[in-house]
CSV table of C-alpha atoms in Angstrom, one decimal:
chain,number,residue,atom,x,y,z
S,1,UNK,CA,34.9,15.5,-121.0
S,2,UNK,CA,33.6,19.1,-120.9
S,3,UNK,CA,36.4,20.8,-122.8
S,4,UNK,CA,36.5,22.2,-126.4
S,5,UNK,CA,32.8,23.0,-126.5
S,6,UNK,CA,31.7,19.5,-125.4
S,7,UNK,CA,29.9,20.9,-122.3
S,8,UNK,CA,27.4,22.8,-124.4
S,9,UNK,CA,26.7,19.7,-126.5
S,10,UNK,CA,25.9,17.7,-123.3
S,11,UNK,CA,23.7,20.5,-122.0
S,12,UNK,CA,21.7,20.9,-125.2
S,13,UNK,CA,21.2,17.1,-125.7
S,14,UNK,CA,20.2,16.8,-122.0
S,15,UNK,CA,17.6,19.6,-122.5
S,16,UNK,CA,16.4,17.9,-125.7
S,17,UNK,CA,15.7,14.8,-123.6
S,18,UNK,CA,13.8,16.8,-121.0
S,19,UNK,CA,11.6,18.4,-123.6
S,20,UNK,CA,11.1,15.1,-125.4
S,21,UNK,CA,9.6,13.4,-122.3
S,22,UNK,CA,7.8,16.5,-121.1
S,23,UNK,CA,6.0,16.4,-124.5
S,24,UNK,CA,5.6,12.6,-124.6
S,25,UNK,CA,4.3,12.1,-121.1
S,26,UNK,CA,2.0,15.1,-121.1
S,27,UNK,CA,-0.7,12.9,-122.8
S,28,UNK,CA,-0.7,10.3,-120.0
S,29,UNK,CA,-1.0,13.0,-117.3
S,30,UNK,CA,-3.9,14.7,-119.2
S,31,UNK,CA,-5.5,11.3,-120.1
S,32,UNK,CA,-8.2,11.3,-117.5
S,33,UNK,CA,-9.4,14.8,-118.7
S,34,UNK,CA,-9.1,13.8,-122.4
S,35,UNK,CA,-10.9,10.5,-121.9
S,36,UNK,CA,-13.8,12.2,-120.3
S,37,UNK,CA,-13.8,15.2,-122.7
S,38,UNK,CA,-13.8,13.0,-125.8
S,39,UNK,CA,-15.7,10.0,-124.4
S,40,UNK,CA,-13.0,7.4,-125.0
S,41,UNK,CA,-12.9,3.9,-123.6
S,42,UNK,CA,-9.7,2.3,-122.1
S,43,UNK,CA,-9.1,0.3,-125.3
S,44,UNK,CA,-9.5,3.4,-127.4
S,45,UNK,CA,-7.1,5.3,-125.1
S,46,UNK,CA,-4.6,2.4,-125.4
S,47,UNK,CA,-4.8,2.6,-129.2
S,48,UNK,CA,-4.1,6.4,-129.0
S,49,UNK,CA,-1.1,5.8,-126.7
S,50,UNK,CA,0.2,3.1,-129.2
S,51,UNK,CA,-0.4,5.3,-132.3
S,52,UNK,CA,2.5,7.5,-131.2
S,53,UNK,CA,4.9,4.6,-131.6
S,54,UNK,CA,3.8,3.8,-135.1
S,55,UNK,CA,5.4,7.0,-136.4
S,56,UNK,CA,8.1,7.0,-133.7
S,57,UNK,CA,9.4,3.5,-134.4
S,58,UNK,CA,9.6,4.1,-138.2
S,59,UNK,CA,11.5,7.3,-137.7
S,60,UNK,CA,13.9,5.8,-135.2
S,61,UNK,CA,15.4,4.1,-138.1
S,62,UNK,CA,14.9,6.8,-140.7
S,63,UNK,CA,16.2,9.4,-138.3
S,64,UNK,CA,19.4,7.4,-137.7
S,65,UNK,CA,20.0,7.1,-141.4
S,66,UNK,CA,19.4,10.9,-141.8
S,67,UNK,CA,21.9,11.6,-139.0
S,68,UNK,CA,24.6,9.6,-140.9
S,69,UNK,CA,23.7,11.2,-144.2
S,70,UNK,CA,22.8,14.8,-143.4
S,71,UNK,CA,24.3,15.2,-139.9
S,72,UNK,CA,23.0,14.9,-136.4
S,73,UNK,CA,22.6,18.7,-135.9
S,74,UNK,CA,20.3,19.3,-138.8
S,75,UNK,CA,18.3,16.1,-138.2
S,76,UNK,CA,17.6,16.9,-134.6
S,77,UNK,CA,16.8,20.6,-135.4
S,78,UNK,CA,14.1,19.5,-137.9
S,79,UNK,CA,12.9,16.7,-135.5
S,80,UNK,CA,12.4,19.2,-132.6
S,81,UNK,CA,10.4,21.6,-134.7
S,82,UNK,CA,8.1,18.9,-136.1
S,83,UNK,CA,7.4,17.2,-132.8
S,84,UNK,CA,6.8,20.5,-131.0
S,85,UNK,CA,4.3,21.7,-133.7
S,86,UNK,CA,2.4,18.4,-133.5
S,87,UNK,CA,2.5,18.4,-129.7
S,88,UNK,CA,0.7,21.7,-129.9
S,89,UNK,CA,-1.6,20.4,-132.6
S,90,UNK,CA,-3.3,18.1,-130.0
S,91,UNK,CA,-5.4,21.1,-129.1
S,92,UNK,CA,-7.2,20.7,-132.4
S,93,UNK,CA,-8.3,17.1,-131.7
S,94,UNK,CA,-12.0,16.5,-131.7
S,95,UNK,CA,-12.2,12.7,-131.3
S,96,UNK,CA,-10.6,9.3,-131.6
S,97,UNK,CA,-9.4,9.5,-135.2
S,98,UNK,CA,-8.0,13.0,-135.0
S,99,UNK,CA,-6.1,12.0,-131.9
S,100,UNK,CA,-4.5,9.0,-133.6
S,101,UNK,CA,-3.4,11.1,-136.7
S,102,UNK,CA,-1.8,13.8,-134.6
S,103,UNK,CA,-0.1,11.3,-132.3
S,104,UNK,CA,1.4,9.4,-135.3
S,105,UNK,CA,2.8,12.6,-136.7
S,106,UNK,CA,4.1,13.7,-133.3
S,107,UNK,CA,5.8,10.3,-133.0
S,108,UNK,CA,7.5,10.8,-136.4
S,109,UNK,CA,9.0,14.0,-135.1
S,110,UNK,CA,10.3,12.5,-131.9
S,111,UNK,CA,11.7,9.3,-133.6
S,112,UNK,CA,15.2,10.6,-134.5
S,113,UNK,CA,16.1,11.9,-131.1
S,114,UNK,CA,18.0,8.9,-129.6
S,115,UNK,CA,19.8,8.0,-132.8
S,116,UNK,CA,20.9,11.6,-133.2
S,117,UNK,CA,22.1,11.8,-129.6
S,118,UNK,CA,24.1,8.6,-130.2
S,119,UNK,CA,25.6,10.1,-133.4
S,120,UNK,CA,26.5,13.4,-131.7
S,121,UNK,CA,28.2,11.6,-128.9
S,122,UNK,CA,30.1,9.5,-131.4
S,123,UNK,CA,31.1,12.7,-133.2
S,124,UNK,CA,32.3,14.5,-130.1
S,125,UNK,CA,33.6,12.0,-127.5
S,126,UNK,CA,36.2,9.2,-127.4
S,127,UNK,CA,35.1,5.5,-126.7
S,128,UNK,CA,36.2,5.6,-123.1
S,129,UNK,CA,33.6,8.3,-122.2
S,130,UNK,CA,30.7,7.5,-124.5
S,131,UNK,CA,28.6,5.4,-122.2
S,132,UNK,CA,29.0,8.0,-119.5
S,133,UNK,CA,28.0,10.9,-121.8
S,134,UNK,CA,25.1,8.9,-123.3
S,135,UNK,CA,23.8,8.3,-119.8
S,136,UNK,CA,24.2,11.9,-118.8
S,137,UNK,CA,22.4,13.3,-122.0
S,138,UNK,CA,19.6,10.7,-121.9
S,139,UNK,CA,19.0,11.3,-118.2
S,140,UNK,CA,17.1,14.4,-119.3
S,141,UNK,CA,14.3,12.2,-120.4
S,142,UNK,CA,13.1,10.9,-117.0
S,143,UNK,CA,13.5,14.5,-115.7
S,144,UNK,CA,11.1,15.6,-118.4
S,145,UNK,CA,8.7,12.9,-117.3
S,146,UNK,CA,9.1,14.1,-113.7
S,147,UNK,CA,8.3,17.7,-114.3
S,148,UNK,CA,5.4,17.0,-116.7
S,149,UNK,CA,3.2,15.8,-113.9
S,150,UNK,CA,3.2,19.0,-111.9
S,151,UNK,CA,3.3,21.3,-115.0
S,152,UNK,CA,0.6,19.6,-117.0
S,153,UNK,CA,-1.5,18.7,-114.0
S,154,UNK,CA,-1.4,22.3,-112.7
S,155,UNK,CA,-2.2,23.8,-116.2
S,156,UNK,CA,-4.9,21.3,-116.9
S,157,UNK,CA,-6.6,21.8,-113.6
S,158,UNK,CA,-6.3,25.6,-113.8
S,159,UNK,CA,-6.8,26.4,-117.5
S,160,UNK,CA,-7.8,23.2,-119.3
S,161,UNK,CA,-5.7,20.4,-120.7
S,162,UNK,CA,-5.4,22.0,-124.2
S,163,UNK,CA,-3.4,25.0,-122.9
S,164,UNK,CA,-0.7,22.7,-121.5
S,165,UNK,CA,0.2,21.4,-125.0
S,166,UNK,CA,0.5,25.0,-126.3
S,167,UNK,CA,3.0,25.8,-123.5
S,168,UNK,CA,5.2,22.8,-124.2
S,169,UNK,CA,5.1,23.5,-128.0
S,170,UNK,CA,6.7,26.9,-127.4
S,171,UNK,CA,9.4,25.4,-125.2
S,172,UNK,CA,10.5,23.1,-128.0
S,173,UNK,CA,10.6,25.8,-130.6
S,174,UNK,CA,12.8,28.0,-128.4
S,175,UNK,CA,15.2,25.1,-127.9
S,176,UNK,CA,15.4,24.5,-131.7
S,177,UNK,CA,16.4,28.1,-132.4
S,178,UNK,CA,19.1,28.0,-129.7
S,179,UNK,CA,20.4,24.6,-130.9
S,180,UNK,CA,20.9,25.8,-134.4
S,181,UNK,CA,22.6,29.0,-133.3
S,182,UNK,CA,25.1,27.6,-130.7
S,183,UNK,CA,25.9,23.9,-131.4
S,184,UNK,CA,28.3,22.6,-134.0
S,185,UNK,CA,28.2,19.2,-135.8
S,186,UNK,CA,31.7,18.2,-134.9
S,187,UNK,CA,34.5,19.6,-132.7
S,188,UNK,CA,36.6,20.3,-135.9
S,189,UNK,CA,34.2,23.0,-137.0
S,190,UNK,CA,34.0,24.8,-133.6
S,191,UNK,CA,34.9,28.5,-133.6
S,192,UNK,CA,36.4,30.2,-130.6
S,193,UNK,CA,39.2,32.2,-129.1
S,194,UNK,CA,41.6,29.3,-128.6
S,195,UNK,CA,44.4,28.9,-131.1
S,196,UNK,CA,43.9,26.8,-134.2
S,197,UNK,CA,47.0,24.8,-133.3
S,198,UNK,CA,45.7,23.8,-129.8
S,199,UNK,CA,42.4,22.8,-131.3
S,200,UNK,CA,44.1,20.7,-133.9
S,201,UNK,CA,46.2,18.9,-131.3
S,202,UNK,CA,43.0,18.2,-129.2
S,203,UNK,CA,41.1,16.9,-132.2
S,204,UNK,CA,44.1,14.9,-133.4
S,205,UNK,CA,44.4,13.2,-130.0
S,206,UNK,CA,40.7,12.3,-130.0
S,207,UNK,CA,40.9,11.0,-133.6
S,208,UNK,CA,43.9,8.8,-132.7
S,209,UNK,CA,41.7,7.1,-130.0
S,210,UNK,CA,39.0,6.6,-132.6
S,211,UNK,CA,41.6,5.1,-135.0
S,212,UNK,CA,42.8,2.7,-132.3
S,213,UNK,CA,39.1,1.7,-131.7
S,214,UNK,CA,38.6,1.0,-135.4
S,215,UNK,CA,42.0,-0.6,-136.2
S,216,UNK,CA,41.5,-3.5,-138.7
S,217,UNK,CA,38.0,-2.5,-139.4
S,218,UNK,CA,37.1,-1.7,-143.0
S,219,UNK,CA,33.9,0.0,-144.0
S,220,UNK,CA,31.1,-2.5,-143.9
S,221,UNK,CA,27.6,-2.4,-145.4
S,222,UNK,CA,24.7,-1.6,-143.1
S,223,UNK,CA,23.0,-4.9,-144.0
S,224,UNK,CA,26.0,-6.8,-142.4
S,225,UNK,CA,25.2,-5.4,-139.0
S,226,UNK,CA,21.4,-5.8,-139.3
S,227,UNK,CA,21.8,-9.6,-139.5
S,228,UNK,CA,24.1,-9.9,-136.4
S,229,UNK,CA,22.7,-11.7,-133.3
S,230,UNK,CA,24.4,-9.1,-131.1
S,231,UNK,CA,22.4,-6.3,-132.7
S,232,UNK,CA,19.1,-8.3,-132.8
S,233,UNK,CA,19.2,-9.5,-129.2
S,234,UNK,CA,20.4,-6.2,-127.9
S,235,UNK,CA,17.3,-4.8,-129.7
S,236,UNK,CA,15.1,-7.5,-128.1
S,237,UNK,CA,16.4,-6.5,-124.6
S,238,UNK,CA,15.7,-2.9,-125.6
S,239,UNK,CA,12.2,-4.0,-126.7
S,240,UNK,CA,11.5,-5.4,-123.2
S,241,UNK,CA,13.0,-2.2,-121.7
S,242,UNK,CA,10.6,-0.1,-123.8
S,243,UNK,CA,7.6,-2.4,-123.0
S,244,UNK,CA,8.1,-1.6,-119.3
S,245,UNK,CA,8.8,2.0,-120.0
S,246,UNK,CA,5.7,2.5,-122.2
S,247,UNK,CA,3.5,0.7,-119.7
S,248,UNK,CA,4.7,3.1,-117.0
S,249,UNK,CA,4.7,6.1,-119.3
S,250,UNK,CA,1.2,5.7,-120.7
S,251,UNK,CA,-0.9,3.7,-118.2
S,252,UNK,CA,0.6,4.3,-114.7
S,253,UNK,CA,-1.1,7.7,-114.1
S,254,UNK,CA,-4.5,6.3,-115.2
S,255,UNK,CA,-3.8,3.2,-113.0
S,256,UNK,CA,-3.3,5.5,-110.0
S,257,UNK,CA,-6.6,7.2,-110.6
S,258,UNK,CA,-8.7,4.2,-111.6
S,259,UNK,CA,-7.2,1.3,-109.5
S,260,UNK,CA,-5.9,3.3,-106.6
S,261,UNK,CA,-8.5,6.0,-106.3
S,262,UNK,CA,-6.2,9.0,-106.3
S,263,UNK,CA,-7.3,12.4,-107.5
S,264,UNK,CA,-5.6,13.9,-110.6
S,265,UNK,CA,-3.8,16.4,-108.4
S,266,UNK,CA,-2.3,13.8,-106.1
S,267,UNK,CA,-1.5,11.5,-109.1
S,268,UNK,CA,0.4,14.3,-110.9
S,269,UNK,CA,2.6,14.7,-107.8
S,270,UNK,CA,3.2,11.0,-107.1
S,271,UNK,CA,4.3,10.2,-110.6
S,272,UNK,CA,7.3,12.4,-110.0
S,273,UNK,CA,8.8,9.8,-107.6
S,274,UNK,CA,9.5,7.1,-110.2
S,275,UNK,CA,10.8,9.7,-112.7
S,276,UNK,CA,13.2,11.1,-110.2
S,277,UNK,CA,14.7,7.7,-109.5
S,278,UNK,CA,14.8,7.1,-113.2
S,279,UNK,CA,16.7,10.3,-113.7
S,280,UNK,CA,19.3,9.1,-111.1
S,281,UNK,CA,19.5,5.7,-112.6
S,282,UNK,CA,20.0,6.9,-116.2
S,283,UNK,CA,22.6,9.4,-115.1
S,284,UNK,CA,24.5,6.7,-113.1
S,285,UNK,CA,24.1,3.9,-115.7
S,286,UNK,CA,26.8,5.2,-118.1
S,287,UNK,CA,29.2,5.9,-115.2
S,288,UNK,CA,28.6,2.3,-113.8
S,289,UNK,CA,29.2,0.8,-117.3
S,290,UNK,CA,32.3,2.7,-118.0
S,291,UNK,CA,33.6,1.9,-114.5
S,292,UNK,CA,33.1,-1.8,-115.1
S,293,UNK,CA,34.8,-1.4,-118.5
S,294,UNK,CA,37.9,0.1,-116.9
S,295,UNK,CA,37.8,-2.3,-114.0
S,296,UNK,CA,37.5,-5.5,-116.1
S,297,UNK,CA,39.2,-4.2,-119.3
S,298,UNK,CA,40.9,-7.6,-119.9
S,299,UNK,CA,37.5,-9.2,-120.2
S,300,UNK,CA,36.5,-6.9,-123.0
S,301,UNK,CA,34.1,-4.0,-123.3
S,302,UNK,CA,31.0,-6.2,-123.8
S,303,UNK,CA,31.5,-8.0,-120.5
S,304,UNK,CA,31.0,-4.7,-118.6
S,305,UNK,CA,28.0,-3.7,-120.7
S,306,UNK,CA,26.3,-7.1,-120.3
S,307,UNK,CA,27.0,-7.3,-116.5
S,308,UNK,CA,25.0,-4.0,-116.0
S,309,UNK,CA,22.3,-4.8,-118.6
S,310,UNK,CA,21.5,-8.3,-117.4
S,311,UNK,CA,21.5,-7.6,-113.7
S,312,UNK,CA,19.5,-4.4,-113.8
S,313,UNK,CA,17.0,-5.4,-116.4
S,314,UNK,CA,16.3,-8.6,-114.4
S,315,UNK,CA,15.8,-6.6,-111.1
S,316,UNK,CA,13.5,-4.2,-113.0
S,317,UNK,CA,11.4,-7.1,-114.2
S,318,UNK,CA,11.0,-8.6,-110.8
S,319,UNK,CA,9.9,-5.2,-109.3
S,320,UNK,CA,7.3,-4.4,-112.0
S,321,UNK,CA,5.9,-7.9,-111.8
S,322,UNK,CA,5.5,-7.9,-108.0
S,323,UNK,CA,4.0,-4.3,-108.2
S,324,UNK,CA,1.0,-5.9,-109.8
S,325,UNK,CA,0.5,-8.2,-106.9
S,326,UNK,CA,0.8,-5.9,-103.9
S,327,UNK,CA,-2.4,-4.6,-102.2
S,328,UNK,CA,-1.3,-1.1,-101.1
S,329,UNK,CA,-0.7,2.1,-103.1
S,330,UNK,CA,2.6,2.8,-101.2
S,331,UNK,CA,3.8,-0.7,-102.1
S,332,UNK,CA,2.9,-0.4,-105.7
S,333,UNK,CA,4.4,3.1,-106.2
S,334,UNK,CA,7.6,2.0,-104.4
S,335,UNK,CA,8.0,-1.1,-106.5
S,336,UNK,CA,7.3,0.8,-109.7
S,337,UNK,CA,9.8,3.5,-108.7
S,338,UNK,CA,12.5,0.8,-108.1
S,339,UNK,CA,11.6,-0.9,-111.4
S,340,UNK,CA,12.1,2.4,-113.2
S,341,UNK,CA,15.4,3.0,-111.4
S,342,UNK,CA,16.9,-0.3,-112.3
S,343,UNK,CA,15.4,0.0,-115.8
S,344,UNK,CA,17.1,3.3,-116.4
S,345,UNK,CA,20.4,2.0,-115.2
S,346,UNK,CA,20.4,0.0,-118.4
S,347,UNK,CA,19.3,3.0,-120.6
S,348,UNK,CA,22.8,4.0,-121.8
S,349,UNK,CA,24.0,0.4,-122.3
S,350,UNK,CA,22.0,-0.4,-125.5
S,351,UNK,CA,23.5,2.6,-127.3
S,352,UNK,CA,26.9,2.0,-125.8
S,353,UNK,CA,26.9,-1.6,-127.3
S,354,UNK,CA,26.1,-0.2,-130.7
S,355,UNK,CA,29.0,2.4,-130.3
S,356,UNK,CA,31.3,-0.4,-129.2
S,357,UNK,CA,30.7,-2.9,-132.0
S,358,UNK,CA,29.7,-0.7,-135.1
S,359,UNK,CA,32.0,1.5,-137.2
S,360,UNK,CA,31.5,5.2,-137.2
S,361,UNK,CA,29.9,5.4,-140.6
S,362,UNK,CA,27.1,3.1,-139.6
S,363,UNK,CA,26.5,3.9,-135.9
S,364,UNK,CA,23.6,6.2,-136.5
S,365,UNK,CA,21.8,3.8,-138.9
S,366,UNK,CA,22.4,0.7,-136.8
S,367,UNK,CA,21.3,2.5,-133.6
S,368,UNK,CA,18.2,3.8,-135.4
S,369,UNK,CA,17.4,0.2,-136.6
S,370,UNK,CA,17.8,-1.2,-133.1
S,371,UNK,CA,15.6,1.6,-131.7
S,372,UNK,CA,13.0,0.9,-134.4
S,373,UNK,CA,12.7,-2.7,-133.4
S,374,UNK,CA,12.7,-1.8,-129.7
S,375,UNK,CA,9.9,0.7,-130.1
S,376,UNK,CA,7.5,-1.6,-131.6
S,377,UNK,CA,6.9,-2.3,-127.9
S,378,UNK,CA,5.3,1.1,-127.8
S,379,UNK,CA,2.9,0.0,-130.5
S,380,UNK,CA,2.0,-3.3,-128.9
S,381,UNK,CA,2.2,-2.6,-125.2
S,382,UNK,CA,-0.3,0.3,-124.6
S,383,UNK,CA,-3.0,-1.3,-126.7
S,384,UNK,CA,-2.5,-4.7,-125.2
S,385,UNK,CA,-2.6,-3.1,-121.7
S,386,UNK,CA,-5.9,-1.3,-122.5
S,387,UNK,CA,-7.4,-4.6,-123.8
S,388,UNK,CA,-6.3,-6.5,-120.7
S,389,UNK,CA,-7.8,-3.8,-118.5
S,390,UNK,CA,-11.1,-3.8,-120.4
S,391,UNK,CA,-11.4,-7.6,-120.4
S,392,UNK,CA,-10.1,-8.5,-116.9
S,393,UNK,CA,-11.1,-5.3,-115.0
S,394,UNK,CA,-7.6,-5.2,-113.3
S,395,UNK,CA,-4.0,-4.2,-114.1
S,396,UNK,CA,-2.4,-7.4,-112.6
S,397,UNK,CA,-1.9,-9.3,-115.8
S,398,UNK,CA,-0.4,-6.3,-117.5
S,399,UNK,CA,2.2,-5.9,-114.7
S,400,UNK,CA,3.1,-9.6,-114.8
S,401,UNK,CA,3.4,-9.6,-118.6
S,402,UNK,CA,5.8,-6.7,-118.6
S,403,UNK,CA,8.0,-8.3,-115.9
S,404,UNK,CA,8.0,-11.8,-117.6
S,405,UNK,CA,9.1,-10.4,-120.9
S,406,UNK,CA,12.1,-8.5,-119.4
S,407,UNK,CA,13.2,-11.6,-117.5
S,408,UNK,CA,13.3,-13.6,-120.7
S,409,UNK,CA,15.1,-10.8,-122.6
S,410,UNK,CA,17.9,-10.5,-119.9
S,411,UNK,CA,18.6,-14.3,-120.3
S,412,UNK,CA,18.9,-14.0,-124.1
S,413,UNK,CA,21.5,-11.2,-123.7
S,414,UNK,CA,23.7,-13.7,-121.7
S,415,UNK,CA,23.5,-16.2,-124.5
S,416,UNK,CA,23.6,-14.2,-127.7
S,417,UNK,CA,25.3,-10.8,-127.3
S,418,UNK,CA,28.9,-11.4,-128.3
S,419,UNK,CA,31.7,-9.4,-130.0
S,420,UNK,CA,30.9,-9.1,-133.8
S,421,UNK,CA,33.4,-10.9,-136.0
S,422,UNK,CA,34.0,-8.7,-139.0
S,423,UNK,CA,35.0,-10.1,-142.4
S,424,UNK,CA,38.5,-9.3,-143.7
């Protein structure tokens, strides 16, 4: 799994995920400072949180199309530069409108990440390892969320919230330079000291496995996949996943300060706990899915994917719903942490399903389309949460809504996610 230059691809994609969520979650950590500094209400802050997903969701799809057309390496290189620059541009914000514009442009930059990761994994790894690799590479995202609390919290308390965004901008630009210099689009183009013959043998063996995977499959139009129930209901499950994730990502730090009375310093440390469990869950999720795949191979690959997805998404839903009902801070943090753990166990499954049922020529575009639909949750969820908090004065209804949605989505996966029957 780590031979022939594959290890460096995994490391760079993992680090891209770390930077992605370091940048993305920085706003939620700095939110109490920004809200006070710019005199923003909870509803306005919710709209700002949601504005990120306007650009993000659109470029989930466009980024996937770009990765199929121009290559995952170039697409991710451009994306990292754009999102890093607009992460740093937040220091120029002077009010509500400027915050929205910057966050939309920032979201556009981050949009292609997941689809390009899926495309790179499809380029470099055989079907039997893809869920594992997707889980490993994407596990960088919760780790980025975990370290953002201490880093942004410390810098914001010591030097002001604006400086923290300059620091994370520089980190992203350094990654982009190293990515372009050291990573190849496909293993066939790798240069090294190994003999050309041995490389060709390795690549040929891998291509044979891909050929077996695609036997009997002609090239199909993108529109064929976009109408399939398997894709649409996987996207709906991903939507509920993202609804919980964006609720946690955007509002949980503010919830700890407002509803639980924690200081910003304590909040920035406590938010590490759910992110660490999320990191473990996302890293394990691909291994668990591939283990089930090999264990129940006679039942088909989708059986193993659905078993993990339905079970873990349901458990995550129950935990987040009950978290809104408990009366202690310890209980709420524990349940949210467990919810994030179970949620991230499903994180690799959505992408694995796309890789399992879609041909190589369309995997980036279909994955991007699914991600686009899923991330409309990031537009709806944070604004709706801000409205519920302003109107009810509590977070309880927001917790229950997030949990109920995921319960319903897990049930639809059982019913509608099936192998796709392709036309002759």
